[in-house]
PDB file of C-alpha atoms in Angstrom:
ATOM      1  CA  UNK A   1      73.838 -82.900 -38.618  1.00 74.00           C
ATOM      2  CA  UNK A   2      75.787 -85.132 -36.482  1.00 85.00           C
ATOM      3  CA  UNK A   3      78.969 -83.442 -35.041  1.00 95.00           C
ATOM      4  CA  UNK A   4      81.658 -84.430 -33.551  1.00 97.00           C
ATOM      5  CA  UNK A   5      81.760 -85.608 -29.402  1.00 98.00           C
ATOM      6  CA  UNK A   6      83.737 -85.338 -26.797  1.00 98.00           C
ATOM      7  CA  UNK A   7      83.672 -86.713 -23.345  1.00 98.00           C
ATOM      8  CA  UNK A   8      83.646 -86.108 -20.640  1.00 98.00           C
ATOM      9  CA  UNK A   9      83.329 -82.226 -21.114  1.00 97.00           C
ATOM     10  CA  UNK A  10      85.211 -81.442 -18.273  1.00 98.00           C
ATOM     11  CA  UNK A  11      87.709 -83.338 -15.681  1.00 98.00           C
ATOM     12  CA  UNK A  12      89.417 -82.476 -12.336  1.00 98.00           C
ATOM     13  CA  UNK A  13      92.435 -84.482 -11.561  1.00 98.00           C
ATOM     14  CA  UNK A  14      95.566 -84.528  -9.057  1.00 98.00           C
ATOM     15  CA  UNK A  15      99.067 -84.086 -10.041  1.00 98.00           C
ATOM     16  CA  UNK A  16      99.966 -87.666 -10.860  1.00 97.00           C
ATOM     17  CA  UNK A  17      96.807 -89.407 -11.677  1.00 98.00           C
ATOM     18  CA  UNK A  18      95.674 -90.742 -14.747  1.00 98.00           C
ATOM     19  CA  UNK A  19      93.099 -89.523 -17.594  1.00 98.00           C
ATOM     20  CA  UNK A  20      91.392 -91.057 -20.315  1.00 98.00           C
ATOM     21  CA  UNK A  21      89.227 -88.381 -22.714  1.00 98.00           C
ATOM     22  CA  UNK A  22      87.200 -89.951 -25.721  1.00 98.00           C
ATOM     23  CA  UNK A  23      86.634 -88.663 -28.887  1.00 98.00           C
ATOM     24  CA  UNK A  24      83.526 -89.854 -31.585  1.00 98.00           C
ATOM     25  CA  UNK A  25      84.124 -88.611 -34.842  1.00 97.00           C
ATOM     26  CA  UNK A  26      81.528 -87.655 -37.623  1.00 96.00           C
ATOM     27  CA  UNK A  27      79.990 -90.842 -39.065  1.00 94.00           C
ATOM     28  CA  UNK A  28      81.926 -92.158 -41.926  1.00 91.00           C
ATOM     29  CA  UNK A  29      85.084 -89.752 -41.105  1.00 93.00           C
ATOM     30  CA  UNK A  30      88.155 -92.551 -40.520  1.00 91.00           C
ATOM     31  CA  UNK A  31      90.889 -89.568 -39.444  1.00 92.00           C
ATOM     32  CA  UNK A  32      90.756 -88.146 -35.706  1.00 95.00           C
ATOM     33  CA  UNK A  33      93.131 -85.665 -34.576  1.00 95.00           C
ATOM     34  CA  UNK A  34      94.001 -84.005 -31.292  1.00 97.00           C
ATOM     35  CA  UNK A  35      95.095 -80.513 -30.791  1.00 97.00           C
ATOM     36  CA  UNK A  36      95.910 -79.221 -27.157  1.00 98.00           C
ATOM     37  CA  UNK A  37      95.316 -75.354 -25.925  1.00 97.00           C
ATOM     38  CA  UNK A  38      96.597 -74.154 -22.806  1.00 96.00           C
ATOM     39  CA  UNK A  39      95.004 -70.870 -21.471  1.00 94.00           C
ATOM     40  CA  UNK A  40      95.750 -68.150 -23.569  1.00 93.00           C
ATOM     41  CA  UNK A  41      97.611 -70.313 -26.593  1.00 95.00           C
ATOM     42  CA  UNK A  42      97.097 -71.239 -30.065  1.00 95.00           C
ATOM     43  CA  UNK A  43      95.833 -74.803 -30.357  1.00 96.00           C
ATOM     44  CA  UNK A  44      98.902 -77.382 -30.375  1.00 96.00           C
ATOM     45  CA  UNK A  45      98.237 -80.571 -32.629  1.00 95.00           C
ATOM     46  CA  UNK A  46      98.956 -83.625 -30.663  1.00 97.00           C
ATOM     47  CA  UNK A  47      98.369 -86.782 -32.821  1.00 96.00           C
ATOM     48  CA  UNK A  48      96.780 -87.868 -35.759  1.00 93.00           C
ATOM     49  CA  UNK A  49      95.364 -91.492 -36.832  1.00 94.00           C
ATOM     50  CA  UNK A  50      94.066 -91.761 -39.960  1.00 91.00           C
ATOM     51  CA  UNK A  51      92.341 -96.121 -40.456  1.00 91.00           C
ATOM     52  CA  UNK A  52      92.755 -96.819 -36.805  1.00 93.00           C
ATOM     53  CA  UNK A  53      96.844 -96.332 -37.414  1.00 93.00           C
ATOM     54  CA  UNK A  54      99.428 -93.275 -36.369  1.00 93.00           C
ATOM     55  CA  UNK A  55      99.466 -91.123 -39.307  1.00 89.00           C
ATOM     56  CA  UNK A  56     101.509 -88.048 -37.717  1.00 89.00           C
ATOM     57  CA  UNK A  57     102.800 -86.766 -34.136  1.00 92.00           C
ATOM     58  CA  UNK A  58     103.564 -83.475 -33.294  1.00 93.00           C
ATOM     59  CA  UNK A  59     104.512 -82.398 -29.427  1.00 89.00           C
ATOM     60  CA  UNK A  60     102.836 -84.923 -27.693  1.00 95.00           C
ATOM     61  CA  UNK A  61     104.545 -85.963 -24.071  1.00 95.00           C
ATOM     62  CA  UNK A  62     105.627 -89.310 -23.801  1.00 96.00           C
ATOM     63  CA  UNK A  63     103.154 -89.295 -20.916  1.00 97.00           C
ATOM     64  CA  UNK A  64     100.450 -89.595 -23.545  1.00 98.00           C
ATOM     65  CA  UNK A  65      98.997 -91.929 -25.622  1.00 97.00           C
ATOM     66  CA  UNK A  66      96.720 -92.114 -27.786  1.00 98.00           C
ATOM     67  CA  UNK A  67      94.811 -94.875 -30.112  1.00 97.00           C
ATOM     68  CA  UNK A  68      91.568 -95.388 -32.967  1.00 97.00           C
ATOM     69  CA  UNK A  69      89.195 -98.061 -32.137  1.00 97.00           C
ATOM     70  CA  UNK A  70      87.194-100.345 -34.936  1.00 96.00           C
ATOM     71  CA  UNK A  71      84.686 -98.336 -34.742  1.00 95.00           C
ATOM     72  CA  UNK A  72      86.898 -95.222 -35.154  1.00 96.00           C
ATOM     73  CA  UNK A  73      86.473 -93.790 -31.773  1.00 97.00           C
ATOM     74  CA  UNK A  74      89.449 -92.654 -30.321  1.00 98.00           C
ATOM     75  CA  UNK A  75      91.023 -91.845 -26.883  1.00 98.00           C
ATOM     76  CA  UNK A  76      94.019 -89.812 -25.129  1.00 98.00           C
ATOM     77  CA  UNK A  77      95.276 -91.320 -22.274  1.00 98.00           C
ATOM     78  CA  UNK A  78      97.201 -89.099 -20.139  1.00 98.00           C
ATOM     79  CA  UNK A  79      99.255 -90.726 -17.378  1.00 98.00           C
ATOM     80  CA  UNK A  80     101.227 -88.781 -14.235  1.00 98.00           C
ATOM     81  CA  UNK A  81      99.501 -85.589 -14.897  1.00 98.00           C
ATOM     82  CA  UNK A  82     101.577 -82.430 -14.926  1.00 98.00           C
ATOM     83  CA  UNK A  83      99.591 -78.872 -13.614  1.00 97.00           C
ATOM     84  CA  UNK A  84     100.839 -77.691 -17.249  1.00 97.00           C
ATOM     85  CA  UNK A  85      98.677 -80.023 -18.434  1.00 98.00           C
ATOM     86  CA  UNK A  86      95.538 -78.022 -17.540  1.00 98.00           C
ATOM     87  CA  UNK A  87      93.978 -77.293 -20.919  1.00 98.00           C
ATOM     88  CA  UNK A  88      91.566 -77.419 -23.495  1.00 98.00           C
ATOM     89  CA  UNK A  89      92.029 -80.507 -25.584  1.00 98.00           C
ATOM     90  CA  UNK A  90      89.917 -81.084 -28.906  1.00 98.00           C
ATOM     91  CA  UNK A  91      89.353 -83.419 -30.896  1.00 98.00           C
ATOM     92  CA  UNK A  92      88.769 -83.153 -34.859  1.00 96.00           C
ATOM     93  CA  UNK A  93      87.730 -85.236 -37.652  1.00 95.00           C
ATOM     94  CA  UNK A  94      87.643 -85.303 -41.469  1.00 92.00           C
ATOM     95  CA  UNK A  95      86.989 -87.589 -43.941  1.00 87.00           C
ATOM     96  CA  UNK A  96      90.044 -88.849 -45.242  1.00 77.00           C
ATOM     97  CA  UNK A  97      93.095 -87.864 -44.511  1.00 67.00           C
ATOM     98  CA  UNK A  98      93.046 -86.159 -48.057  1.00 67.00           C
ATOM     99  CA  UNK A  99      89.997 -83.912 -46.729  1.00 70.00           C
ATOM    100  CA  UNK A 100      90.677 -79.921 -46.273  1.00 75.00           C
ATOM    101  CA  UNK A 101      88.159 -79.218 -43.403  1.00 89.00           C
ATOM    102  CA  UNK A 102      88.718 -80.701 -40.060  1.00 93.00           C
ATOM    103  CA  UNK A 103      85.350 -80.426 -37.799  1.00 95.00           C
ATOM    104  CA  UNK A 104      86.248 -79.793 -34.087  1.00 97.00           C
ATOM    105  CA  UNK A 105      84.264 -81.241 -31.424  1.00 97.00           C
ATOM    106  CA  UNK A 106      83.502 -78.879 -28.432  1.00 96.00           C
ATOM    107  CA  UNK A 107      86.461 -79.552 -26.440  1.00 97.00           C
ATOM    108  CA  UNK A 108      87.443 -81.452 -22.795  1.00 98.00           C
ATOM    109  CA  UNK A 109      88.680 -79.084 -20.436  1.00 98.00           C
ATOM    110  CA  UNK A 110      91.262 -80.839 -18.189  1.00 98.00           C
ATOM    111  CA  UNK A 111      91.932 -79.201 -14.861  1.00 98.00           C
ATOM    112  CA  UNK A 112      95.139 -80.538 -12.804  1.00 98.00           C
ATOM    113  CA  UNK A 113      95.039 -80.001  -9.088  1.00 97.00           C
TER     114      UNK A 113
ATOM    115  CA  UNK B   1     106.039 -75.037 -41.945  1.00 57.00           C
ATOM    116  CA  UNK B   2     105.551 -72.290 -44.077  1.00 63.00           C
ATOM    117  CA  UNK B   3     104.698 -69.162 -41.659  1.00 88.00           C
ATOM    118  CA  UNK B   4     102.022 -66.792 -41.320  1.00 95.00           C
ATOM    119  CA  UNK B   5     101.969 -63.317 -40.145  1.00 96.00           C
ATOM    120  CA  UNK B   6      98.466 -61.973 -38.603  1.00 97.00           C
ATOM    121  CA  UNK B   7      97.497 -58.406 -37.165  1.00 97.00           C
ATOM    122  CA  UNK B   8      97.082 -58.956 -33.806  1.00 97.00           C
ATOM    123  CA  UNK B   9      93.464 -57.773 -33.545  1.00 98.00           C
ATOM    124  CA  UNK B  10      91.100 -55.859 -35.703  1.00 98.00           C
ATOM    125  CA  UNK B  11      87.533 -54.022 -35.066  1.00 97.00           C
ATOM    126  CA  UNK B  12      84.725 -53.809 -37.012  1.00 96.00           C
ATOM    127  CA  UNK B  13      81.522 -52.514 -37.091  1.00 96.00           C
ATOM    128  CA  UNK B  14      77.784 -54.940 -37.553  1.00 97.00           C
ATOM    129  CA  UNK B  15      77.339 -55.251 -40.842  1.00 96.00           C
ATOM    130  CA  UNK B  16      80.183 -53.491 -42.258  1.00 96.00           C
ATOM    131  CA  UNK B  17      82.872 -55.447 -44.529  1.00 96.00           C
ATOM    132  CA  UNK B  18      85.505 -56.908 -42.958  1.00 97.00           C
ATOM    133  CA  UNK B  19      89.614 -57.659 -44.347  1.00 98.00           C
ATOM    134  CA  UNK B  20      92.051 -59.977 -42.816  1.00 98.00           C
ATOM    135  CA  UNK B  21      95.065 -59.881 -43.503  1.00 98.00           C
ATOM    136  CA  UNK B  22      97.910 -62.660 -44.071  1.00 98.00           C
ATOM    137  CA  UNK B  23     101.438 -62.443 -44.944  1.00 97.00           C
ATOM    138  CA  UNK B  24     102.832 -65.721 -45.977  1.00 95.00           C
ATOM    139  CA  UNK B  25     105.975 -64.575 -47.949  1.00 94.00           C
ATOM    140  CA  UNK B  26     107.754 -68.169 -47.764  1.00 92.00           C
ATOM    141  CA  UNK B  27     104.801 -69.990 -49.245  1.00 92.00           C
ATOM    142  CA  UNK B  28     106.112 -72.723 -51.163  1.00 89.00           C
ATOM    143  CA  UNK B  29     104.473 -73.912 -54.667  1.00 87.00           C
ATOM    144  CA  UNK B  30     102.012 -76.616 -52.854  1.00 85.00           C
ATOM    145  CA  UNK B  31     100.774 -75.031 -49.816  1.00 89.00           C
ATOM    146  CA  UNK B  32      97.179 -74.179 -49.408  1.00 90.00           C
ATOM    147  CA  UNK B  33      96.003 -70.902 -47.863  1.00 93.00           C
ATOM    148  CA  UNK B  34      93.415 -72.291 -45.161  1.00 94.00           C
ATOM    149  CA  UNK B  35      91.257 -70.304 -42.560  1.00 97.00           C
ATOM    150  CA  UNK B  36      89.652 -71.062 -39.727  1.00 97.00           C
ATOM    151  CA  UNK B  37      88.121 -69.346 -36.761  1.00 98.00           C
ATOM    152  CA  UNK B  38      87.724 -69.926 -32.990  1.00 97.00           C
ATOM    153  CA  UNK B  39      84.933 -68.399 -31.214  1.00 95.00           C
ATOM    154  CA  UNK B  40      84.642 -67.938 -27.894  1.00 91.00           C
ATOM    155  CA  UNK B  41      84.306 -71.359 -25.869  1.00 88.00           C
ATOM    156  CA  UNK B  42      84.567 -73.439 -28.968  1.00 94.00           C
ATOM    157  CA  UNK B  43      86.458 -75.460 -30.919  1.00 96.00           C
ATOM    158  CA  UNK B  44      87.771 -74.060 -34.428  1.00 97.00           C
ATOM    159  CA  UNK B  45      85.890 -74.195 -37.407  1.00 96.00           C
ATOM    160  CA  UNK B  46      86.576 -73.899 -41.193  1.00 95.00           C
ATOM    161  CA  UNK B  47      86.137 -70.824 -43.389  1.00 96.00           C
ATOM    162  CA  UNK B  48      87.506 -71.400 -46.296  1.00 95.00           C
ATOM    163  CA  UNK B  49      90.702 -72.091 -48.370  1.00 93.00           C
ATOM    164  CA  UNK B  50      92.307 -71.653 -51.663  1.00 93.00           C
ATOM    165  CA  UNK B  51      95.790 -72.024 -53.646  1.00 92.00           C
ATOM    166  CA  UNK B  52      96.054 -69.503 -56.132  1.00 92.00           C
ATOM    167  CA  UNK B  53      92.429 -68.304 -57.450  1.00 90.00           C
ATOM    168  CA  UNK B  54      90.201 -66.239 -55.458  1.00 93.00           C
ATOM    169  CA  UNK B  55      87.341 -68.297 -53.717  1.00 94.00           C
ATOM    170  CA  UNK B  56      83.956 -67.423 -52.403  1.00 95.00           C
ATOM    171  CA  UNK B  57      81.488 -69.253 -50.125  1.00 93.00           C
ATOM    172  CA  UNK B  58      78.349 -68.543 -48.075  1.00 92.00           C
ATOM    173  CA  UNK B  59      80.956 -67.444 -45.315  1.00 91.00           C
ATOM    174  CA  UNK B  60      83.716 -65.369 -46.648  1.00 96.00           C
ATOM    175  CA  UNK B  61      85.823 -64.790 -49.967  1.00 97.00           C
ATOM    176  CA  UNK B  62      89.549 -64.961 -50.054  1.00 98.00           C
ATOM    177  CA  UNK B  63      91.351 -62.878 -52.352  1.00 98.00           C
ATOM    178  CA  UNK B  64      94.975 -64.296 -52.952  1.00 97.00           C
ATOM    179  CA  UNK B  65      98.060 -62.139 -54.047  1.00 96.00           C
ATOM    180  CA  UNK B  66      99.225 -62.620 -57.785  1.00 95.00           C
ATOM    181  CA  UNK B  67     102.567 -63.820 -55.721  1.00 95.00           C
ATOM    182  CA  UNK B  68     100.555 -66.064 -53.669  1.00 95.00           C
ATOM    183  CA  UNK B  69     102.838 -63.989 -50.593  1.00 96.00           C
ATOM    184  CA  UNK B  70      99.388 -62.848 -49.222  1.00 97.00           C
ATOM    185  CA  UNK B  71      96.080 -63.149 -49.242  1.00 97.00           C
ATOM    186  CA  UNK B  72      92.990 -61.706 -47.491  1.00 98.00           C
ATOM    187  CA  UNK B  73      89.714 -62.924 -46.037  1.00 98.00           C
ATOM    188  CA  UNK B  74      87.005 -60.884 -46.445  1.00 98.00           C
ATOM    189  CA  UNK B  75      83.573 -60.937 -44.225  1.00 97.00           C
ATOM    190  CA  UNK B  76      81.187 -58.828 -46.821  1.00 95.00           C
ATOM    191  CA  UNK B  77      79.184 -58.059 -43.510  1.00 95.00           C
ATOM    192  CA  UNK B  78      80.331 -58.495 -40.040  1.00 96.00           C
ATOM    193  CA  UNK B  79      77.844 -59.801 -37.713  1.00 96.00           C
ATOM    194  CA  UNK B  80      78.236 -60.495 -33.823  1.00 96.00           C
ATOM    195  CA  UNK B  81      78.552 -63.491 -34.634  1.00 95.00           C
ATOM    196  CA  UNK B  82      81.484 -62.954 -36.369  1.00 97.00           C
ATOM    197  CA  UNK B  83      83.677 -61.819 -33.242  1.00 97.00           C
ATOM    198  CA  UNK B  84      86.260 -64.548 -32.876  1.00 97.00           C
ATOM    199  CA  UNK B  85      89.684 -64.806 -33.590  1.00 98.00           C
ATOM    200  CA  UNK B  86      90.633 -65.934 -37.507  1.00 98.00           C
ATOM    201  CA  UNK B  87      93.668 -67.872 -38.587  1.00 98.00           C
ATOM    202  CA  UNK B  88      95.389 -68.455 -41.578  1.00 97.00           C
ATOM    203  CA  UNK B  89      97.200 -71.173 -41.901  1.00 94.00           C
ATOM    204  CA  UNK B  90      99.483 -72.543 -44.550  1.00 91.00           C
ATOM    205  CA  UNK B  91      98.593 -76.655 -45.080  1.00 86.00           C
ATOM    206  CA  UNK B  92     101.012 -78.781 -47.660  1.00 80.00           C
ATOM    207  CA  UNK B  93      99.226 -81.028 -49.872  1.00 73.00           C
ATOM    208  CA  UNK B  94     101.121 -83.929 -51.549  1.00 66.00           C
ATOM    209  CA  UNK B  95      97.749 -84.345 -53.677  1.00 58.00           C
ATOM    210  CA  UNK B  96      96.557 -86.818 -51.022  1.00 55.00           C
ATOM    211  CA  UNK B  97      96.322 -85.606 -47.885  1.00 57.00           C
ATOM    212  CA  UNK B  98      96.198 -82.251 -45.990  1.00 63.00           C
ATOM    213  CA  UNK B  99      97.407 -83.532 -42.234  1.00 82.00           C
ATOM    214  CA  UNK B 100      97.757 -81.441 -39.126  1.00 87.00           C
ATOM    215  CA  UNK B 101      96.823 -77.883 -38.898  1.00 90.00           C
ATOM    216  CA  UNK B 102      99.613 -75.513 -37.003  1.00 90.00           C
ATOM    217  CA  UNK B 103      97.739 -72.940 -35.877  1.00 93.00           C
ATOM    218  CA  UNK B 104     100.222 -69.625 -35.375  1.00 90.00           C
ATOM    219  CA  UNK B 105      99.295 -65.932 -33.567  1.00 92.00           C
ATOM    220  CA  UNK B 106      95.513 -65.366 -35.036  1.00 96.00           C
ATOM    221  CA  UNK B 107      93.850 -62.510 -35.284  1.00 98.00           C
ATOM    222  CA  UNK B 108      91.018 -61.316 -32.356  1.00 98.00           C
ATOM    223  CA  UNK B 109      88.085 -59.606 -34.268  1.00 98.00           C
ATOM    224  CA  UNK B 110      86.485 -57.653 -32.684  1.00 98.00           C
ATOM    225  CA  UNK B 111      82.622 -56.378 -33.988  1.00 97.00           C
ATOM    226  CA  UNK B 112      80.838 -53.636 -32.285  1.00 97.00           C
ATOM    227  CA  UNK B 113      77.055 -52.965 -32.631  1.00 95.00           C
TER     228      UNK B 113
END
């Protein structure tokens, strides 16, 4: 069965540059969210879209952004990047905002240099 | 959000039953008991959730207080598989959609051959 990807898989970056990681849900799932873990932490929901709109935020940096395409794709853009901002981030999607399981993807492990 | 309370970590022997543990003493009337797990390396996945009846699936049963102030997952037989860390989380449901998950201190399981 078709899960859900992330890309790229991993990323080096220097303090202050950009990053853009992509997220492809499950066919047919229209809600994406995004969940950060640092090393050692809990996983830290970022943002949510559910129909290509914002349907909740939680600690996201104002250095971040985040939007669904169309085709329900999504991406995090991450702008003047902060060492603390090495982490795991993932990606999840369900169908419907009214679903109960969330299916991860594998993750995109940011490292800031 | 309604909190949890976890063990830190737990150990179990292959193919021996297995009982987590969750306090949720503040659990309001429309929160869901959910659990999900995060092995190593991966993203988290869903075990299994319930409100007030026990539930069973091909992973896990959770048993759920009369008071709904805890509740317990049980692994009928550990595998190596299994070794990951579990969380329960509490999820609101206004009888349309389930949002974010807030993922608190898990706990590590730990199976030994």
């Amino acid at each position: 069965a078709a899960g859900v990807i992330q890309s790229p898989r991993h990323l080096i970056k220097e303090k202050r540059e950009t990053a853009t990681l992509k997220c492809y849900p499950i066919p047919r799932h229209d809600t994406v969210y995004w969940y950060q873990q640092g090393p050692g932490q809990d996983p830290q929901f970022l943002i949510s879209f559910y129909e290509k709109m914002q349907s909740d935020k939680g600690s996201i940096p104002d250095r971040f952004s985040a939007q669904q395409f169309s085709d329900y794709h999504s991406e995090l853009n991450m702008s003047s990047l902060e060492l603390g901002d090495s982490a795991l981030y993932f990606c999840a999607s369900s169908l419907g905002s009214g679903s109960y399981e969330q299916y991860f993807g594998p993750g995109t492990r940011l490292t800031v240099t | 959000d309604a909190k949890t309370t976890q063990p830190n970590s737990m150990e179990s022997n292959e193919e021996e039953p297995v009982h987590l543990p969750c306090n949720h003493s503040t659990i309001s009337g429309t929160d869901y008991i959910h659990w999900y797990r995060q092995l190593p390396s991966q993203g988290p996945e869903y075990v299994i959730h319930g409100l007030t009846s026990n539930v069973n699936n091909r992973m896990a049963s959770l048993a759920i207080a009369e008071d709904r102030k805890s509740s317990t997952l049980i692994l009928h037989r550990a595998t190596l598989r299994d070794a990951a860390v579990y969380y329960c989380i509490l999820r609101d449901s206004d009888g349309t959609s389930y949002g974010k998950l807030t993922f608190g201190q898990g706990t590590i399981l730990t199976v030994h051959p």
